[in-house]
Coordinates of C-alpha atoms in Angstrom, one line a residue:
X1 CA 6.9 17.6 12.1
X2 CA 4.1 15.3 12.9
X3 CA 4.2 12.1 10.8
X4 CA 1.3 11.3 8.5
X5 CA -1.3 8.5 8.8
X6 CA -1.5 6.6 5.6
X7 CA -4.5 4.4 4.9
X8 CA -6.0 2.7 1.9
X9 CA -9.1 3.9 0.3
X10 CA -10.4 0.6 -1.0
X11 CA -13.6 0.8 1.0
X12 CA -14.5 4.0 -0.7
X13 CA -13.8 2.8 -4.3
X14 CA -16.3 1.4 -6.6
X15 CA -15.2 -2.1 -7.7
X16 CA -17.5 -1.9 -10.7
X17 CA -16.0 1.3 -12.0
X18 CA -14.9 1.3 -15.7
X19 CA -11.4 0.5 -16.3
X20 CA -8.8 3.1 -17.0
X21 CA -8.6 3.6 -20.8
X22 CA -5.8 1.4 -22.1
X23 CA -5.3 -0.5 -18.9
X24 CA -3.8 -3.9 -19.2
X25 CA -3.5 -7.0 -17.1
X26 CA -0.1 -6.9 -15.3
X27 CA 2.7 -8.9 -16.7
X28 CA 4.4 -8.6 -13.3
X29 CA 2.6 -9.7 -10.1
X30 CA 1.7 -7.4 -7.2
X31 CA 3.8 -8.0 -4.1
X32 CA 2.4 -7.7 -0.6
X33 CA 1.9 -5.0 2.0
X34 CA 3.6 -7.0 4.8
X35 CA 7.1 -5.9 5.8
X36 CA 8.0 -9.5 6.9
X37 CA 7.8 -10.6 3.2
X38 CA 10.8 -8.4 2.3
X39 CA 14.5 -8.6 2.8
X40 CA 16.1 -5.1 2.5
X41 CA 19.6 -4.9 0.9
X42 CA 22.0 -2.1 0.2
X43 CA 20.9 1.4 -0.8
X44 CA 20.9 2.1 -4.5
X45 CA 19.6 5.7 -4.6
X46 CA 19.2 8.7 -2.4
X47 CA 16.8 11.7 -2.3
X48 CA 16.3 14.7 -0.1
X49 CA 13.9 12.7 2.2
X50 CA 14.0 9.2 0.8
X51 CA 16.4 6.2 0.2
X52 CA 15.9 3.5 -2.4
X53 CA 17.1 0.0 -1.4
X54 CA 17.6 -3.1 -3.4
X55 CA 15.4 -5.7 -1.8
X56 CA 13.8 -9.1 -2.4
X57 CA 10.2 -10.1 -2.0
X58 CA 9.3 -13.6 -0.9
X59 CA 6.0 -14.8 -2.4
X60 CA 3.9 -17.0 -0.2
X61 CA 3.5 -20.8 -0.8
X62 CA 0.7 -21.5 -3.2
X63 CA -0.4 -24.2 -0.7
X64 CA 0.9 -25.3 2.7
X65 CA 2.6 -28.4 1.3
X66 CA 4.3 -26.6 -1.6
X67 CA 7.8 -25.3 -1.7
X68 CA 8.4 -21.6 -1.4
X69 CA 8.5 -19.8 -4.8
X70 CA 11.8 -18.2 -5.6
X71 CA 12.3 -14.7 -4.2
X72 CA 11.7 -11.7 -6.5
X73 CA 14.2 -8.8 -6.7
X74 CA 12.5 -5.5 -6.2
X75 CA 13.2 -1.9 -5.1
X76 CA 12.0 -0.3 -1.8
X77 CA 11.6 3.4 -1.6
X78 CA 11.7 4.5 2.0
X79 CA 10.4 8.0 2.8
X80 CA 10.7 9.7 6.2
X81 CA 7.4 11.6 6.5
X82 CA 8.7 13.7 9.4
X83 CA 11.2 15.2 6.9
X84 CA 8.5 16.2 4.4
X85 CA 6.9 19.6 4.3
X86 CA 3.2 19.9 3.4
X87 CA 3.9 20.6 -0.3
X88 CA 5.9 17.4 -0.6
X89 CA 3.3 15.4 1.2
X90 CA 0.8 16.5 -1.4
X91 CA 3.1 15.5 -4.2
X92 CA 3.8 12.1 -2.5
X93 CA 0.1 11.4 -2.3
X94 CA -0.4 12.2 -5.9
X95 CA 2.6 10.2 -7.1
X96 CA 1.7 7.1 -4.9
X97 CA -1.9 7.2 -6.0
X98 CA -1.1 7.4 -9.7
X99 CA 1.6 4.8 -9.4
X100 CA -0.7 2.5 -7.4
X101 CA -3.5 2.6 -9.9
X102 CA -1.8 2.8 -13.3
X103 CA -1.9 -0.4 -15.2
X104 CA 0.4 0.0 -18.2
X105 CA 3.6 -1.9 -19.0
X106 CA 5.4 1.5 -19.5
X107 CA 4.3 3.3 -16.3
X108 CA 6.0 2.4 -13.0
X109 CA 3.5 0.9 -10.6
X110 CA 3.5 0.5 -6.8
X111 CA 3.4 -3.2 -6.0
X112 CA 3.2 -3.0 -2.2
X113 CA 3.3 -0.4 0.6
X114 CA 3.2 -0.1 4.3
X115 CA 4.0 2.2 7.2
X116 CA 6.5 1.6 10.0
X117 CA 6.5 4.4 12.5
X118 CA 6.9 7.6 10.6
X119 CA 8.4 5.9 7.5
X120 CA 6.5 4.9 4.4
X121 CA 7.8 1.9 2.5
X122 CA 6.9 1.6 -1.2
X123 CA 7.7 -1.6 -3.1
X124 CA 8.5 -1.2 -6.8
X125 CA 9.8 -3.2 -9.7
X126 CA 13.6 -3.1 -9.7
X127 CA 14.9 -1.3 -12.8
X128 CA 18.4 -2.6 -12.9
X129 CA 19.8 -0.2 -15.5
X130 CA 18.6 2.9 -13.7
X131 CA 17.3 5.7 -15.9
X132 CA 18.0 6.5 -19.5
X133 CA 20.2 9.4 -18.2
X134 CA 22.3 6.8 -16.2
X135 CA 22.7 4.5 -19.2
X136 CA 23.7 7.4 -21.4
X137 CA 26.1 8.8 -18.8
X138 CA 28.1 5.5 -18.6
X139 CA 27.6 4.1 -22.1
X140 CA 26.8 7.0 -24.5
X141 CA 28.1 10.2 -23.1
X142 CA 27.9 11.9 -26.5
X143 CA 24.4 10.6 -27.2
X144 CA 22.8 7.4 -28.5
X145 CA 22.4 6.1 -32.0
X146 CA 19.0 6.4 -33.6
X147 CA 17.8 2.8 -33.2
X148 CA 18.4 3.0 -29.4
X149 CA 16.7 6.4 -29.0
X150 CA 13.7 5.1 -31.0
X151 CA 13.4 2.1 -28.8
X152 CA 13.4 4.2 -25.6
X153 CA 11.1 7.0 -27.0
X154 CA 8.6 4.5 -28.5
X155 CA 8.0 2.9 -25.1
X156 CA 8.0 6.3 -23.2
X157 CA 5.5 7.6 -25.7
X158 CA 3.2 4.6 -25.1
X159 CA 3.2 5.3 -21.3
X160 CA 2.8 9.0 -21.9
X161 CA -0.2 8.4 -24.2
X162 CA -1.7 6.2 -21.6
X163 CA -1.6 9.1 -19.1
X164 CA -2.9 11.6 -21.6
X165 CA -5.9 9.7 -22.8
X166 CA -7.0 9.3 -19.2
X167 CA -6.7 13.0 -18.4
X168 CA -3.2 13.2 -16.8
X169 CA -0.1 15.1 -17.7
X170 CA 3.3 14.1 -16.5
X171 CA 4.9 17.6 -16.4
X172 CA 8.5 16.3 -16.0
X173 CA 9.4 14.2 -19.0
X174 CA 13.2 13.8 -19.3
X175 CA 15.8 11.1 -19.6
X176 CA 16.3 10.9 -15.8
X177 CA 12.6 9.9 -15.4
X178 CA 12.7 7.1 -18.1
X179 CA 13.6 4.0 -16.1
X180 CA 15.2 1.0 -17.9
X181 CA 15.3 -2.7 -17.0
X182 CA 17.7 -5.4 -18.1
X183 CA 15.3 -6.5 -20.9
X184 CA 15.1 -3.0 -22.3
X185 CA 11.7 -2.2 -20.9
X186 CA 11.2 1.5 -20.4
X187 CA 8.9 2.9 -17.6
X188 CA 7.8 6.4 -16.9
X189 CA 8.8 7.3 -13.3
X190 CA 8.7 10.3 -10.9
X191 CA 5.0 11.0 -11.2
X192 CA 5.0 13.4 -8.2
X193 CA 4.3 16.5 -10.3
X194 CA 1.8 14.7 -12.6
X195 CA -1.5 16.6 -12.8
X196 CA -5.1 15.5 -13.3
X197 CA -6.6 17.7 -15.9
X198 CA -10.1 16.8 -14.7
X199 CA -9.4 18.9 -11.6
X200 CA -9.8 22.1 -13.7
X201 CA -12.9 23.8 -14.8
X202 CA -12.0 24.2 -18.5
X203 CA -14.0 21.9 -20.8
X204 CA -11.4 21.6 -23.5
X205 CA -10.3 18.1 -24.1
X206 CA -6.7 17.2 -23.5
X207 CA -4.9 16.2 -26.6
X208 CA -3.2 12.8 -27.1
X209 CA 0.0 12.2 -28.9
X210 CA 0.2 13.3 -32.5
X211 CA 0.2 10.5 -35.0
X212 CA 3.2 11.9 -36.7
X213 CA 5.4 11.2 -33.6
X214 CA 4.1 7.6 -33.3
X215 CA 4.7 7.0 -37.0
X216 CA 8.2 8.4 -37.0
X217 CA 9.1 6.1 -34.1
X218 CA 7.9 2.9 -35.7
X219 CA 10.8 1.9 -37.9
X220 CA 13.8 3.9 -39.3
X221 CA 14.4 4.1 -43.0
X222 CA 17.9 2.7 -43.4
X223 CA 18.4 4.5 -46.7
X224 CA 17.7 7.9 -45.0
X225 CA 20.3 7.7 -42.3
X226 CA 23.3 9.9 -43.6
X227 CA 17.0 17.1 -11.9
X228 CA 11.5 22.3 1.6
X229 CA 9.5 23.8 5.7
X230 CA 7.3 22.0 8.2
X231 CA 3.8 22.3 9.5
X232 CA 2.0 22.1 12.9
X233 CA -1.4 21.1 14.1
X234 CA -3.3 17.8 13.8
X235 CA -1.6 14.8 12.2
X236 CA -1.7 14.9 8.5
X237 CA -3.9 12.2 7.0
X238 CA -3.0 11.1 3.5
X239 CA -5.1 8.5 1.7
X240 CA -3.3 5.9 -0.4
X241 CA -5.6 4.2 -2.9
X242 CA -5.6 0.4 -2.9
X243 CA -3.0 -0.6 -5.5
X244 CA -5.1 -3.6 -6.5
X245 CA -7.9 -1.5 -7.9
X246 CA -8.3 -0.2 -11.5
X247 CA -8.2 3.5 -12.4
X248 CA -11.4 5.0 -13.6
X249 CA -12.0 6.9 -16.8
X250 CA -11.7 10.7 -16.4
X251 CA -14.9 12.3 -17.7
X252 CA -13.7 15.9 -17.9
X253 CA -10.4 17.4 -19.2
X254 CA -9.1 20.9 -18.6
X255 CA -5.9 22.9 -18.5
X256 CA -3.4 23.8 -15.8
X257 CA -1.5 27.0 -14.9
X258 CA 0.9 25.9 -12.1
X259 CA 4.6 26.4 -12.7
X260 CA 6.3 23.0 -12.4
X261 CA 8.9 21.0 -14.3
X262 CA 12.7 21.2 -15.0
X263 CA 13.9 24.4 -16.9
X264 CA 15.6 22.8 -19.9
X265 CA 12.5 20.6 -20.7
X266 CA 9.8 23.2 -19.9
X267 CA 7.4 24.2 -22.7
X268 CA 7.1 28.0 -23.5
X269 CA 3.5 28.3 -22.5
X270 CA 4.3 26.8 -19.1
X271 CA 7.2 29.3 -18.6
X272 CA 4.9 32.2 -19.5
X273 CA 2.3 31.2 -17.0
X274 CA -0.3 30.5 -19.7
X275 CA -2.8 27.6 -19.5
X276 CA -1.4 24.4 -20.7
X277 CA -2.4 20.8 -21.3
X278 CA -0.8 17.5 -22.5
X279 CA 0.9 19.5 -25.3
X280 CA 3.4 20.6 -22.7
X281 CA 4.5 17.0 -22.3
X282 CA 5.0 16.7 -26.0
X283 CA 7.4 19.6 -25.9
X284 CA 9.3 17.9 -23.1
X285 CA 9.3 14.7 -25.1
X286 CA 11.0 16.5 -28.0
X287 CA 13.6 18.0 -25.7
X288 CA 14.2 14.5 -24.3
X289 CA 14.8 13.2 -27.8
X290 CA 17.5 15.8 -28.3
X291 CA 18.9 15.0 -24.9
X292 CA 19.2 11.3 -25.9
X293 CA 20.9 12.2 -29.2
X294 CA 23.3 14.8 -27.8
X295 CA 24.1 13.4 -24.3
X296 CA 22.5 16.4 -22.6
X297 CA 19.5 18.7 -23.2
X298 CA 19.8 21.9 -25.2
X299 CA 21.1 25.0 -23.2
X300 CA 22.0 22.7 -20.3
X301 CA 25.2 24.7 -19.6
X302 CA 23.3 28.0 -19.1
X303 CA 21.7 29.3 -15.9
X304 CA 18.1 28.2 -15.3
X305 CA 17.0 31.8 -15.7
X306 CA 18.8 32.1 -19.1
X307 CA 17.3 28.8 -20.2
X308 CA 13.7 30.0 -19.5
X309 CA 14.3 33.3 -21.2
X310 CA 15.8 31.7 -24.3
X311 CA 13.0 29.1 -24.5
X312 CA 10.5 32.0 -24.9
X313 CA 12.6 34.3 -27.1
X314 CA 14.6 32.0 -29.4
X315 CA 13.6 29.7 -32.1
X316 CA 13.0 26.1 -30.8
X317 CA 16.1 23.9 -30.8
X318 CA 16.4 21.3 -33.5
X319 CA 18.3 18.1 -34.3
X320 CA 21.6 18.4 -36.2
X321 CA 21.4 15.2 -38.2
X322 CA 25.1 14.9 -39.0
X323 CA 26.9 17.1 -36.4
X324 CA 27.1 14.7 -33.5
X325 CA 28.5 11.3 -32.7
X326 CA 25.8 9.6 -34.8
X327 CA 23.8 10.5 -37.9
X328 CA 20.0 10.6 -37.8
X329 CA 17.3 10.1 -40.4
X330 CA 15.2 12.9 -41.8
X331 CA 12.0 11.3 -40.4
X332 CA 13.5 11.3 -36.9
X333 CA 14.4 15.0 -37.2
X334 CA 10.9 15.8 -38.5
X335 CA 9.4 14.0 -35.5
X336 CA 11.5 16.1 -33.1
X337 CA 10.6 19.3 -34.9
X338 CA 6.9 18.4 -34.7
X339 CA 7.2 18.2 -30.9
X340 CA 9.1 21.5 -30.6
X341 CA 6.6 23.9 -32.1
X342 CA 5.9 26.9 -29.9
X343 CA 2.2 26.9 -30.6
X344 CA 0.9 24.1 -28.4
X345 CA -2.1 23.5 -30.7
X346 CA 0.3 22.5 -33.5
X347 CA 2.2 19.8 -31.6

């Protein structure tokens, strides 16, 4: 396969565009797009066409006479573009663009990128604890206590709400895509299947997170706790937006119909091929809440086909407040139930 040509699109962007709704100034600095500024260490993760390495970024001297600032630990995702089929190249473009432009403390952001031959290098913040699924696998195999789950979900919800109010849906919310740092910061990752609702023709506004979910995740009431082909022809050109630029507000919101996601977390309307919007993420959020409390998502031991069928036919799963390793409050159960309503307009 012919490798892609990656360029930035800063020259075509309007520097006076309105900021993305809810965007914030970064607490963590951007790195650089120069390979010489990085030292690559050992691999820490593997994908079908990518490897993630632990690395360090060396910031420049603030002035020639100054000492070098201390190096910054980071992660480098290295993708072999020759190994990617066209579909994956499209997802990569979407993910990198969204990760480059998102400015929220709970959304993983690209902090540098460059090409070397047919390989794309993407510099990211190093999330030392891995994902919530990793943390649970090694520390809480039977599920986490409510306070920990609330802390994770509250931050995930803030990042998710940031995407929703700007016209994006994530479409693959699950514990494996909630990344955790040493200080407990949670970031939404794996934005490859995220969709821009403004691409669609429907005029219906995308919904934001229900207030009941936010309220229930604020503070617990102590008294109430009882987881591709090639192409030929001209070289593929993929534009990467300049990651120093702000996102712009999305003026039109619509719905999607494409079938994407992971079976255990997929909303009924998505499985049935009906139009869906950000409500599908709220369903996945509810399933993720159950995953964090039980150590695995509901129906995870069944075949994908059976999972999809039962999601449509059966009543939504619910939280057993007292039947697991830990006990959970009534308010927390009500929050989960409010997410797992089959009618998307009621979530």
